[in-house]
């Protein structure tokens, strides 16, 4: 199946659609659980399917360092290697280079760094990040982009360099797609792979507009909004998304990277975003924090020691159908690994159920009502 996207319903800026990839169809707006090293932390692929995920994320930096994209390519690509046969999106690895690797040094060519695992000297360039993802064979590959503060001093330099890197990454992908014999060192494991450009520009709206034009010129299958959820106030994030998303091509899915809390998802769908990912539901689960229709629930709190209610009475997941807050609190306090598993199952189900309800609401023209009701019951505290 070639990559395609169709918008089926709209309500204001909110869009419902269908994304088709070589490994299957994804209903949008969608949330993509993060499977950094080829697994969603704490749960099996079967759990990931059971909670309703149609696409997951893989991490280029981590998989390149261990077990290596050469090994994964020899195994037939990430789908064959991991046994997850639905769509996969891989990030470019840039974010992890700047946040995890030692002594990352950036030049116009790319970035050199020392592996956080064994100190080995590694290099990542727009072309190399494209090659790695071609070997991984994800359905959607992301371009390497330049983060603000990582080697450049201001949002304009980062945005302009990202646009130059985007053109190089696109040229490399087209070369691998059209003339794979010219790069015999790369095993292309998914010839139908799509590639997304990334819009940068920090919180400067004019720079965001320039970045949209410069990145769209390279002719990607679609585009992501990057460089947000990095500590800016939430209303500023909403403003940048509301400004940028409607400028992106109408017939391509719009991906907001690394966001966020459940109320952020609703607000950004309202501003035209179709795809999300975030470590929040899985990471917070491992820290004992549940996201529920009423808001955040911290399971270790003493008030739940004899609470026989399900974690979220409004949730239909395996955890909520089967276990009490008291039992989950006991598992968490005792350090049982099952606690992380059961809390992760709930949090991901909650996120995916929320996206399901958002899609239904857009289809029925009641998204505005859902948005209003959600804010009345969901509390971040
Ligand atoms: Zn649940």
XYZ file of N, CA and C and ligand atoms in Angstrom, residues 311-312 315-320 346 349, ligand 1:
31
model
N -9.238 2.035 39.045
C -8.460 3.276 38.917
C -9.279 4.399 38.278
N -10.014 4.071 37.195
C -10.817 5.078 36.501
C -12.175 4.461 36.174
N -13.292 4.056 32.556
C -12.374 3.434 31.602
C -12.695 1.950 31.428
N -12.555 1.449 30.204
C -12.870 0.051 29.917
C -11.644 -0.818 29.720
N -10.474 -0.385 30.164
C -9.255 -1.170 29.913
C -9.194 -2.398 30.816
N -8.286 -3.315 30.497
C -8.108 -4.547 31.278
C -7.825 -4.221 32.749
N -6.969 -3.248 32.988
C -6.593 -2.899 34.362
C -7.812 -2.406 35.147
N -8.588 -1.503 34.547
C -9.742 -0.936 35.252
C -10.882 -1.943 35.399
N -3.308 0.875 31.322
C -4.377 1.860 31.520
C -4.061 3.180 30.818
N -4.375 2.965 27.084
C -5.777 2.786 26.700
C -6.512 4.118 26.815
Zn -8.183 1.918 32.566
